[in-house]
PDB file of C-alpha atoms in Angstrom:
ATOM      1  CA  GLN A   1     102.841  92.414 115.901  1.00  0.00           C
ATOM      2  CA  GLY A   2     102.389  91.011 112.418  1.00  0.00           C
ATOM      3  CA  PHE A   3     104.770  89.017 110.263  1.00  0.00           C
ATOM      4  CA  LEU A   4     108.243  90.506 109.742  1.00  0.00           C
ATOM      5  CA  GLY A   5     110.436  88.811 107.170  1.00  0.00           C
ATOM      6  CA  ASN A   6     114.220  88.749 106.923  1.00  0.00           C
ATOM      7  CA  ARG A   7     114.593  90.105 103.362  1.00  0.00           C
ATOM      8  CA  ILE A   8     113.362  93.307 101.753  1.00  0.00           C
ATOM      9  CA  LEU A   9     111.994  92.819  98.234  1.00  0.00           C
ATOM     10  CA  VAL A  10     111.606  95.651  95.726  1.00  0.00           C
ATOM     11  CA  ASN A  11     109.635  94.757  92.607  1.00  0.00           C
ATOM     12  CA  GLY A  12     109.837  91.149  93.824  1.00  0.00           C
ATOM     13  CA  ARG A  13     113.647  91.051  94.085  1.00  0.00           C
ATOM     14  CA  PRO A  14     116.066  91.244  97.024  1.00  0.00           C
ATOM     15  CA  ASP A  15     119.136  93.514  97.001  1.00  0.00           C
ATOM     16  CA  TYR A  16     117.457  95.649  94.370  1.00  0.00           C
ATOM     17  CA  ASN A  17     119.654  97.867  92.201  1.00  0.00           C
ATOM     18  CA  LEU A  18     118.089 100.487  89.947  1.00  0.00           C
ATOM     19  CA  PRO A  19     120.181 101.979  87.105  1.00  0.00           C
ATOM     20  CA  VAL A  20     119.267 105.591  86.350  1.00  0.00           C
ATOM     21  CA  ALA A  21     120.491 108.466  84.218  1.00  0.00           C
ATOM     22  CA  THR A  22     121.416 112.023  85.197  1.00  0.00           C
ATOM     23  CA  ARG A  23     117.814 113.247  85.073  1.00  0.00           C
ATOM     24  CA  ALA A  24     114.657 113.530  87.188  1.00  0.00           C
ATOM     25  CA  TYR A  25     112.325 110.598  87.833  1.00  0.00           C
ATOM     26  CA  ARG A  26     108.936 110.001  89.426  1.00  0.00           C
ATOM     27  CA  PHE A  27     109.077 107.078  91.856  1.00  0.00           C
ATOM     28  CA  ARG A  28     105.706 105.551  92.718  1.00  0.00           C
ATOM     29  CA  ILE A  29     106.173 103.602  95.919  1.00  0.00           C
ATOM     30  CA  LEU A  30     103.707 101.137  97.423  1.00  0.00           C
ATOM     31  CA  ASN A  31     104.322  99.505 100.802  1.00  0.00           C
ATOM     32  CA  GLY A  32     103.192  95.945 100.093  1.00  0.00           C
ATOM     33  CA  SER A  33     104.550  94.404 103.301  1.00  0.00           C
ATOM     34  CA  ASN A  34     102.357  92.493 105.756  1.00  0.00           C
ATOM     35  CA  SER A  35     103.127  94.726 108.725  1.00  0.00           C
ATOM     36  CA  ARG A  36     106.452  96.463 108.179  1.00  0.00           C
ATOM     37  CA  ILE A  37     106.529 100.259 108.351  1.00  0.00           C
ATOM     38  CA  TYR A  38     109.290 102.042 106.453  1.00  0.00           C
ATOM     39  CA  ASN A  39     110.941 105.300 107.487  1.00  0.00           C
ATOM     40  CA  LEU A  40     112.354 106.148 104.072  1.00  0.00           C
ATOM     41  CA  ALA A  41     115.231 108.590 103.554  1.00  0.00           C
ATOM     42  CA  TRP A  42     118.199 109.033 101.232  1.00  0.00           C
ATOM     43  CA  GLU A  43     121.428 107.886 102.881  1.00  0.00           C
ATOM     44  CA  ASP A  44     123.272 111.156 102.156  1.00  0.00           C
ATOM     45  CA  GLY A  45     120.641 113.298 103.897  1.00  0.00           C
ATOM     46  CA  THR A  46     119.114 114.738 100.721  1.00  0.00           C
ATOM     47  CA  PRO A  47     115.517 115.736 101.541  1.00  0.00           C
ATOM     48  CA  ILE A  48     112.743 113.707  99.933  1.00  0.00           C
ATOM     49  CA  THR A  49     110.371 115.627  97.667  1.00  0.00           C
ATOM     50  CA  VAL A  50     106.823 114.238  97.702  1.00  0.00           C
ATOM     51  CA  ILE A  51     104.410 115.045  94.874  1.00  0.00           C
ATOM     52  CA  GLY A  52     101.581 112.557  95.496  1.00  0.00           C
ATOM     53  CA  THR A  53      99.867 110.314  98.047  1.00  0.00           C
ATOM     54  CA  ASP A  54      97.261 107.520  97.999  1.00  0.00           C
ATOM     55  CA  GLY A  55      94.686 109.457  95.967  1.00  0.00           C
ATOM     56  CA  GLY A  56      96.886 111.303  93.479  1.00  0.00           C
ATOM     57  CA  LEU A  57      98.926 114.471  93.122  1.00  0.00           C
ATOM     58  CA  LEU A  58      99.371 116.998  95.904  1.00  0.00           C
ATOM     59  CA  GLU A  59      98.550 120.648  95.243  1.00  0.00           C
ATOM     60  CA  LYS A  60     102.239 121.467  95.570  1.00  0.00           C
ATOM     61  CA  PRO A  61     105.384 119.500  96.405  1.00  0.00           C
ATOM     62  CA  VAL A  62     106.239 118.940 100.056  1.00  0.00           C
ATOM     63  CA  VAL A  63     109.679 118.158 101.435  1.00  0.00           C
ATOM     64  CA  ARG A  64     110.436 115.753 104.284  1.00  0.00           C
ATOM     65  CA  ARG A  65     113.652 114.542 105.890  1.00  0.00           C
ATOM     66  CA  SER A  66     112.094 111.061 105.915  1.00  0.00           C
ATOM     67  CA  LEU A  67     108.766 109.424 105.057  1.00  0.00           C
ATOM     68  CA  LEU A  68     106.810 107.026 107.252  1.00  0.00           C
ATOM     69  CA  LEU A  69     105.081 104.574 104.937  1.00  0.00           C
ATOM     70  CA  ALA A  70     102.705 101.982 106.420  1.00  0.00           C
ATOM     71  CA  PRO A  71     101.338  98.824 104.750  1.00  0.00           C
ATOM     72  CA  GLY A  72      98.935  99.799 101.985  1.00  0.00           C
ATOM     73  CA  GLU A  73     100.087 103.431 101.789  1.00  0.00           C
ATOM     74  CA  ARG A  74     101.325 104.887  98.501  1.00  0.00           C
ATOM     75  CA  ILE A  75     103.603 107.829  97.898  1.00  0.00           C
ATOM     76  CA  GLU A  76     104.989 109.496  94.787  1.00  0.00           C
ATOM     77  CA  VAL A  77     108.482 110.961  95.005  1.00  0.00           C
ATOM     78  CA  TRP A  78     110.323 113.339  92.699  1.00  0.00           C
ATOM     79  CA  ALA A  79     113.936 112.164  92.549  1.00  0.00           C
ATOM     80  CA  ASP A  80     116.415 114.373  90.672  1.00  0.00           C
ATOM     81  CA  PHE A  81     119.819 112.891  89.827  1.00  0.00           C
ATOM     82  CA  THR A  82     120.809 115.624  87.350  1.00  0.00           C
ATOM     83  CA  ASP A  83     123.889 116.812  89.246  1.00  0.00           C
ATOM     84  CA  ARG A  84     125.186 113.414  90.338  1.00  0.00           C
ATOM     85  CA  PRO A  85     128.277 112.030  88.604  1.00  0.00           C
ATOM     86  CA  VAL A  86     128.085 108.932  86.443  1.00  0.00           C
ATOM     87  CA  GLY A  87     129.301 105.936  88.436  1.00  0.00           C
ATOM     88  CA  SER A  88     128.043 107.205  91.788  1.00  0.00           C
ATOM     89  CA  GLU A  89     125.541 105.359  93.965  1.00  0.00           C
ATOM     90  CA  LEU A  90     122.836 106.350  96.417  1.00  0.00           C
ATOM     91  CA  ALA A  91     120.904 104.101  98.799  1.00  0.00           C
ATOM     92  CA  LEU A  92     117.287 104.517  99.834  1.00  0.00           C
ATOM     93  CA  MET A  93     117.293 103.572 103.502  1.00  0.00           C
ATOM     94  CA  SER A  94     114.755 102.865 106.206  1.00  0.00           C
ATOM     95  CA  TYR A  95     115.967 104.620 109.348  1.00  0.00           C
ATOM     96  CA  PRO A  96     115.158 103.749 112.966  1.00  0.00           C
ATOM     97  CA  PHE A  97     111.984 104.972 114.628  1.00  0.00           C
ATOM     98  CA  ASP A  98     110.097 104.123 117.799  1.00  0.00           C
ATOM     99  CA  ALA A  99     107.679 101.314 116.901  1.00  0.00           C
ATOM    100  CA  GLY A 100     106.539 100.586 120.464  1.00  0.00           C
ATOM    101  CA  SER A 101     105.914  96.902 121.216  1.00  0.00           C
ATOM    102  CA  ALA A 102     106.055  96.175 117.480  1.00  0.00           C
ATOM    103  CA  ALA A 103     109.857  96.463 117.645  1.00  0.00           C
ATOM    104  CA  MET A 104     109.897  92.760 118.455  1.00  0.00           C
ATOM    105  CA  GLY A 105     110.950  90.724 115.467  1.00  0.00           C
ATOM    106  CA  PRO A 106     112.349  87.421 114.198  1.00  0.00           C
ATOM    107  CA  GLY A 107     115.893  88.210 115.316  1.00  0.00           C
ATOM    108  CA  GLY A 108     115.343  90.004 118.626  1.00  0.00           C
ATOM    109  CA  GLN A 109     116.595  93.561 118.241  1.00  0.00           C
ATOM    110  CA  GLY A 110     118.342  92.874 114.933  1.00  0.00           C
ATOM    111  CA  ALA A 111     118.378  94.955 111.762  1.00  0.00           C
ATOM    112  CA  MET A 112     115.149  93.506 110.367  1.00  0.00           C
ATOM    113  CA  THR A 113     112.980  94.337 113.369  1.00  0.00           C
ATOM    114  CA  GLN A 114     110.168  96.866 113.133  1.00  0.00           C
ATOM    115  CA  GLY A 115     111.789 100.289 113.364  1.00  0.00           C
ATOM    116  CA  GLY A 116     115.295  99.018 112.619  1.00  0.00           C
ATOM    117  CA  LEU A 117     117.954 100.316 110.215  1.00  0.00           C
ATOM    118  CA  PHE A 118     118.332  98.690 106.808  1.00  0.00           C
ATOM    119  CA  GLU A 119     118.834  99.422 103.130  1.00  0.00           C
ATOM    120  CA  VAL A 120     115.750  99.232 100.916  1.00  0.00           C
ATOM    121  CA  MET A 121     117.280  99.674  97.462  1.00  0.00           C
ATOM    122  CA  ARG A 122     120.344 101.137  95.755  1.00  0.00           C
ATOM    123  CA  ILE A 123     120.424 103.672  92.931  1.00  0.00           C
ATOM    124  CA  LYS A 124     123.286 103.535  90.408  1.00  0.00           C
ATOM    125  CA  ILE A 125     123.867 106.471  88.043  1.00  0.00           C
ATOM    126  CA  ASP A 126     125.162 104.649  84.977  1.00  0.00           C
ATOM    127  CA  ARG A 127     124.719 107.123  82.122  1.00  0.00           C
ATOM    128  CA  LYS A 128     124.459 110.783  81.271  1.00  0.00           C
ATOM    129  CA  GLU A 129     121.337 112.280  79.719  1.00  0.00           C
ATOM    130  CA  ARG A 130     120.301 115.838  78.992  1.00  0.00           C
ATOM    131  CA  GLU A 131     116.946 116.647  80.586  1.00  0.00           C
ATOM    132  CA  SER A 132     114.966 119.862  80.858  1.00  0.00           C
ATOM    133  CA  LEU A 133     112.209 118.724  83.249  1.00  0.00           C
ATOM    134  CA  VAL A 134     111.493 121.211  86.026  1.00  0.00           C
ATOM    135  CA  LEU A 135     109.247 120.456  88.990  1.00  0.00           C
ATOM    136  CA  PRO A 136     106.424 123.040  88.949  1.00  0.00           C
ATOM    137  CA  GLU A 137     105.472 124.939  92.088  1.00  0.00           C
ATOM    138  CA  LYS A 138     101.822 123.951  91.591  1.00  0.00           C
ATOM    139  CA  LEU A 139     100.901 120.401  90.632  1.00  0.00           C
ATOM    140  CA  THR A 140      97.099 120.357  90.607  1.00  0.00           C
ATOM    141  CA  ASP A 141      93.965 121.770  92.233  1.00  0.00           C
ATOM    142  CA  ILE A 142      92.465 119.781  95.104  1.00  0.00           C
ATOM    143  CA  LYS A 143      88.869 120.498  96.002  1.00  0.00           C
ATOM    144  CA  ARG A 144      88.894 120.884  99.774  1.00  0.00           C
ATOM    145  CA  TYR A 145      85.857 119.711 101.683  1.00  0.00           C
ATOM    146  CA  ASP A 146      84.497 122.258 104.121  1.00  0.00           C
ATOM    147  CA  PRO A 147      84.479 120.609 107.579  1.00  0.00           C
ATOM    148  CA  ASN A 148      81.339 122.609 108.377  1.00  0.00           C
ATOM    149  CA  LEU A 149      79.465 120.390 105.927  1.00  0.00           C
ATOM    150  CA  ALA A 150      79.796 117.548 108.441  1.00  0.00           C
ATOM    151  CA  TYR A 151      76.825 117.443 110.809  1.00  0.00           C
ATOM    152  CA  ASN A 152      79.079 115.903 113.500  1.00  0.00           C
ATOM    153  CA  LEU A 153      82.039 118.273 113.240  1.00  0.00           C
ATOM    154  CA  LEU A 154      81.948 119.004 116.969  1.00  0.00           C
ATOM    155  CA  ASN A 155      81.107 115.425 117.924  1.00  0.00           C
ATOM    156  CA  PRO A 156      83.054 113.060 115.614  1.00  0.00           C
ATOM    157  CA  LYS A 157      82.345 109.375 115.424  1.00  0.00           C
ATOM    158  CA  THR A 158      85.099 107.786 117.502  1.00  0.00           C
ATOM    159  CA  PHE A 159      86.805 104.476 116.763  1.00  0.00           C
ATOM    160  CA  ARG A 160      89.176 103.210 119.460  1.00  0.00           C
ATOM    161  CA  LEU A 161      91.882 100.753 118.443  1.00  0.00           C
ATOM    162  CA  ASN A 162      92.790  98.310 121.158  1.00  0.00           C
ATOM    163  CA  MET A 163      93.587  94.732 122.142  1.00  0.00           C
ATOM    164  CA  ASN A 164      91.375  92.495 124.270  1.00  0.00           C
ATOM    165  CA  ARG A 165      92.481  88.958 125.232  1.00  0.00           C
ATOM    166  CA  MET A 166      94.995  88.820 122.375  1.00  0.00           C
ATOM    167  CA  THR A 167      92.371  89.923 119.833  1.00  0.00           C
ATOM    168  CA  TRP A 168      92.615  93.259 118.042  1.00  0.00           C
ATOM    169  CA  THR A 169      89.411  95.288 118.248  1.00  0.00           C
ATOM    170  CA  ILE A 170      87.712  98.472 117.018  1.00  0.00           C
ATOM    171  CA  ASN A 171      85.525  99.957 119.754  1.00  0.00           C
ATOM    172  CA  GLY A 172      85.810  96.633 121.556  1.00  0.00           C
ATOM    173  CA  SER A 173      84.348  94.636 118.629  1.00  0.00           C
ATOM    174  CA  THR A 174      85.835  92.310 116.049  1.00  0.00           C
ATOM    175  CA  PHE A 175      84.746  91.510 112.502  1.00  0.00           C
ATOM    176  CA  ARG A 176      81.370  89.873 111.846  1.00  0.00           C
ATOM    177  CA  MET A 177      80.399  89.258 108.239  1.00  0.00           C
ATOM    178  CA  GLN A 178      77.079  91.156 108.220  1.00  0.00           C
ATOM    179  CA  GLU A 179      77.318  93.106 111.479  1.00  0.00           C
ATOM    180  CA  VAL A 180      77.054  96.895 111.519  1.00  0.00           C
ATOM    181  CA  ALA A 181      76.880  98.958 114.725  1.00  0.00           C
ATOM    182  CA  ASN A 182      74.749 102.094 114.912  1.00  0.00           C
ATOM    183  CA  ASP A 183      77.803 104.362 114.735  1.00  0.00           C
ATOM    184  CA  GLU A 184      78.926 102.497 111.591  1.00  0.00           C
ATOM    185  CA  LYS A 185      75.840 103.573 109.616  1.00  0.00           C
ATOM    186  CA  VAL A 186      76.063 106.686 107.434  1.00  0.00           C
ATOM    187  CA  ARG A 187      73.688 108.434 105.057  1.00  0.00           C
ATOM    188  CA  MET A 188      74.247 108.543 101.317  1.00  0.00           C
ATOM    189  CA  ASN A 189      75.882 111.808 100.145  1.00  0.00           C
ATOM    190  CA  SER A 190      76.571 112.943 103.706  1.00  0.00           C
ATOM    191  CA  PHE A 191      79.783 114.359 105.162  1.00  0.00           C
ATOM    192  CA  GLU A 192      81.089 112.936 108.436  1.00  0.00           C
ATOM    193  CA  VAL A 193      84.133 113.382 110.662  1.00  0.00           C
ATOM    194  CA  TRP A 194      85.628 110.134 111.921  1.00  0.00           C
ATOM    195  CA  GLU A 195      88.228 110.013 114.668  1.00  0.00           C
ATOM    196  CA  PHE A 196      90.571 107.057 115.086  1.00  0.00           C
ATOM    197  CA  ILE A 197      92.338 106.742 118.443  1.00  0.00           C
ATOM    198  CA  ASN A 198      95.283 104.389 118.930  1.00  0.00           C
ATOM    199  CA  GLU A 199      95.032 103.814 122.668  1.00  0.00           C
ATOM    200  CA  GLY A 200      98.229 101.797 122.806  1.00  0.00           C
ATOM    201  CA  GLY A 201      96.807  98.305 122.751  1.00  0.00           C
ATOM    202  CA  GLY A 202      95.513  97.551 126.255  1.00  0.00           C
ATOM    203  CA  MET A 203      96.328  94.432 128.211  1.00  0.00           C
ATOM    204  CA  GLY A 204      96.493  90.906 126.855  1.00  0.00           C
ATOM    205  CA  MET A 205      98.190  87.690 127.853  1.00  0.00           C
ATOM    206  CA  MET A 206     101.524  89.299 127.050  1.00  0.00           C
ATOM    207  CA  GLY A 207     100.777  92.592 128.798  1.00  0.00           C
ATOM    208  CA  GLY A 208     100.587  95.978 127.116  1.00  0.00           C
ATOM    209  CA  MET A 209     100.800  95.954 123.314  1.00  0.00           C
ATOM    210  CA  ASN A 210     101.676  99.456 122.101  1.00  0.00           C
ATOM    211  CA  MET A 211     101.629  99.038 118.362  1.00  0.00           C
ATOM    212  CA  PRO A 212     101.094 101.167 115.234  1.00  0.00           C
ATOM    213  CA  HIS A 213      97.876 100.788 113.238  1.00  0.00           C
ATOM    214  CA  PRO A 214      97.476 101.915 109.599  1.00  0.00           C
ATOM    215  CA  MET A 215      93.725 102.441 109.149  1.00  0.00           C
ATOM    216  CA  HIS A 216      92.138 102.031 105.716  1.00  0.00           C
ATOM    217  CA  LEU A 217      88.641 102.763 104.347  1.00  0.00           C
ATOM    218  CA  HIS A 218      87.305 100.787 101.411  1.00  0.00           C
ATOM    219  CA  GLY A 219      85.630 102.734  98.644  1.00  0.00           C
ATOM    220  CA  LYS A 220      86.530 106.233  99.898  1.00  0.00           C
ATOM    221  CA  GLN A 221      89.214 108.851  99.658  1.00  0.00           C
ATOM    222  CA  PHE A 222      89.243 111.313 102.540  1.00  0.00           C
ATOM    223  CA  GLN A 223      91.025 114.387 103.846  1.00  0.00           C
ATOM    224  CA  VAL A 224      92.946 114.548 107.123  1.00  0.00           C
ATOM    225  CA  ILE A 225      91.799 117.548 109.167  1.00  0.00           C
ATOM    226  CA  GLU A 226      93.634 117.017 112.462  1.00  0.00           C
ATOM    227  CA  ARG A 227      96.296 114.930 114.206  1.00  0.00           C
ATOM    228  CA  GLN A 228      97.048 114.867 117.908  1.00  0.00           C
ATOM    229  CA  GLY A 229      99.899 113.280 119.802  1.00  0.00           C
ATOM    230  CA  VAL A 230     102.168 113.282 116.757  1.00  0.00           C
ATOM    231  CA  THR A 231     105.666 112.066 117.572  1.00  0.00           C
ATOM    232  CA  HIS A 232     107.001 111.711 114.011  1.00  0.00           C
ATOM    233  CA  ASP A 233     107.504 114.294 111.261  1.00  0.00           C
ATOM    234  CA  GLY A 234     107.383 111.779 108.397  1.00  0.00           C
ATOM    235  CA  TYR A 235     103.646 111.950 107.707  1.00  0.00           C
ATOM    236  CA  VAL A 236     102.275 113.447 104.486  1.00  0.00           C
ATOM    237  CA  ASP A 237      98.606 114.270 105.170  1.00  0.00           C
ATOM    238  CA  GLU A 238      98.219 117.122 102.669  1.00  0.00           C
ATOM    239  CA  GLY A 239      96.518 115.218  99.848  1.00  0.00           C
ATOM    240  CA  TRP A 240      93.806 112.626  99.255  1.00  0.00           C
ATOM    241  CA  LYS A 241      94.224 109.584 101.478  1.00  0.00           C
ATOM    242  CA  ASP A 242      92.614 106.209 102.008  1.00  0.00           C
ATOM    243  CA  THR A 243      95.134 104.871 104.548  1.00  0.00           C
ATOM    244  CA  VAL A 244      96.529 106.699 107.574  1.00  0.00           C
ATOM    245  CA  LEU A 245      99.123 105.551 110.096  1.00  0.00           C
ATOM    246  CA  LEU A 246      98.613 106.033 113.829  1.00  0.00           C
ATOM    247  CA  MET A 247     101.456 105.419 116.247  1.00  0.00           C
ATOM    248  CA  PRO A 248     100.616 104.414 119.846  1.00  0.00           C
ATOM    249  CA  GLY A 249      98.925 107.312 121.647  1.00  0.00           C
ATOM    250  CA  GLU A 250      98.040 109.179 118.445  1.00  0.00           C
ATOM    251  CA  ARG A 251      94.604 110.192 117.237  1.00  0.00           C
ATOM    252  CA  ILE A 252      93.517 111.485 113.868  1.00  0.00           C
ATOM    253  CA  ARG A 253      90.365 113.093 112.472  1.00  0.00           C
ATOM    254  CA  ILE A 254      89.357 112.588 108.858  1.00  0.00           C
ATOM    255  CA  LEU A 255      86.605 114.195 106.782  1.00  0.00           C
ATOM    256  CA  VAL A 256      84.746 111.789 104.484  1.00  0.00           C
ATOM    257  CA  ARG A 257      81.994 112.234 101.915  1.00  0.00           C
ATOM    258  CA  PHE A 258      79.943 109.053 101.680  1.00  0.00           C
ATOM    259  CA  GLY A 259      78.677 109.390  98.126  1.00  0.00           C
ATOM    260  CA  ASP A 260      78.504 107.325  94.935  1.00  0.00           C
ATOM    261  CA  TYR A 261      77.206 103.937  96.083  1.00  0.00           C
ATOM    262  CA  PRO A 262      75.105 102.558  98.948  1.00  0.00           C
ATOM    263  CA  GLY A 263      75.857  99.269 100.680  1.00  0.00           C
ATOM    264  CA  LEU A 264      78.369  97.556 102.938  1.00  0.00           C
ATOM    265  CA  PHE A 265      82.039  98.577 102.914  1.00  0.00           C
ATOM    266  CA  LEU A 266      85.009  97.594 105.047  1.00  0.00           C
ATOM    267  CA  TYR A 267      87.339  99.625 107.218  1.00  0.00           C
ATOM    268  CA  HIS A 268      90.266  97.956 108.936  1.00  0.00           C
ATOM    269  CA  CYS A 269      93.866  98.006 110.083  1.00  0.00           C
ATOM    270  CA  HIS A 270      96.180  97.449 107.105  1.00  0.00           C
ATOM    271  CA  ASN A 271      98.535  95.328 109.212  1.00  0.00           C
ATOM    272  CA  LEU A 272      97.498  92.000 107.683  1.00  0.00           C
ATOM    273  CA  GLU A 273      97.742  90.011 110.916  1.00  0.00           C
ATOM    274  CA  HIS A 274      95.908  92.674 112.958  1.00  0.00           C
ATOM    275  CA  GLU A 275      93.091  92.567 110.392  1.00  0.00           C
ATOM    276  CA  ASP A 276      93.012  88.765 110.510  1.00  0.00           C
ATOM    277  CA  MET A 277      92.874  88.917 114.322  1.00  0.00           C
ATOM    278  CA  GLY A 278      89.701  90.999 114.282  1.00  0.00           C
ATOM    279  CA  MET A 279      90.622  94.649 113.646  1.00  0.00           C
ATOM    280  CA  MET A 280      88.199  94.997 110.754  1.00  0.00           C
ATOM    281  CA  ARG A 281      84.569  96.149 110.656  1.00  0.00           C
ATOM    282  CA  ASN A 282      81.788  96.984 108.203  1.00  0.00           C
ATOM    283  CA  TYR A 283      80.284 100.396 107.639  1.00  0.00           C
ATOM    284  CA  LEU A 284      76.967 100.823 105.870  1.00  0.00           C
ATOM    285  CA  ILE A 285      76.054 103.635 103.470  1.00  0.00           C
ATOM    286  CA  GLU A 286      72.283 103.811 103.674  1.00  0.00           C
ATOM    287  CA  GLY A 287      70.601 104.738 100.424  1.00  0.00           C
ATOM    288  CA  SER A 288      67.501 103.656  98.591  1.00  0.00           C
ATOM    289  CA  ASP A 289      69.010 100.242  97.779  1.00  0.00           C
ATOM    290  CA  ALA A 290      71.090  99.749 100.935  1.00  0.00           C
ATOM    291  CA  SER A 291      70.488  96.751 103.174  1.00  0.00           C
ATOM    292  CA  VAL A 292      72.469  94.755 105.708  1.00  0.00           C
TER     293      VAL A 292
END
């Protein structure tokens, strides 16, 4: 399932306490864990306001009760402490969610398992400041790709995530340094729809392994055009992404423009141990200088 530690570190420190003033802040959050997925929420039920994802600002803020954040994903949060009294505290928690077989951890079903309940960090309002910042209704303009530009809109390239004999695979294959399958070759400056399907793991020596997979493309930002089988409301797919989380049984379609540079690039699961166990492949952008 990937390595799960017994301490949560924020900015390299355990039991992290952040002093803040009575004003608004922008929190830029990166999940740098090997395999741990966070279901972030404020402990008092205050909704989380998201203003950016992996590739930058959203067009407008979105509000979630909680945020699912997989390894390698980034999120930018608007946190407003203007009306909170000096001396008060607020914890950023990770709340329980169904992690499938990945719920196994170093302490059985303890607090530090995948999908368990624990505190991530604590906010302390230690001073009063006057602040006039107001979150605008519009943040930026995002150029939306037209899915009709993709020649394979009605027949996406499909990548099935599974386990075979205790090895994680993509379409039944594992990583080979120079290997590229036919469906992993794309043309320079083309648009394609890719579909990732988390089939729930398959059968290995330990039986079924229904685990989440955060999928990441090197060298590309993309737009999510469809999810199916969604069981969580903590996704933020509205902006530019380069990493997307799929829970067991989910599938997702992304629209990618393969421009800029020809050559070999990687795509893989951002669970470090899944990647090391084979769930990583090359894709090739074929241009005038491209070669395998």
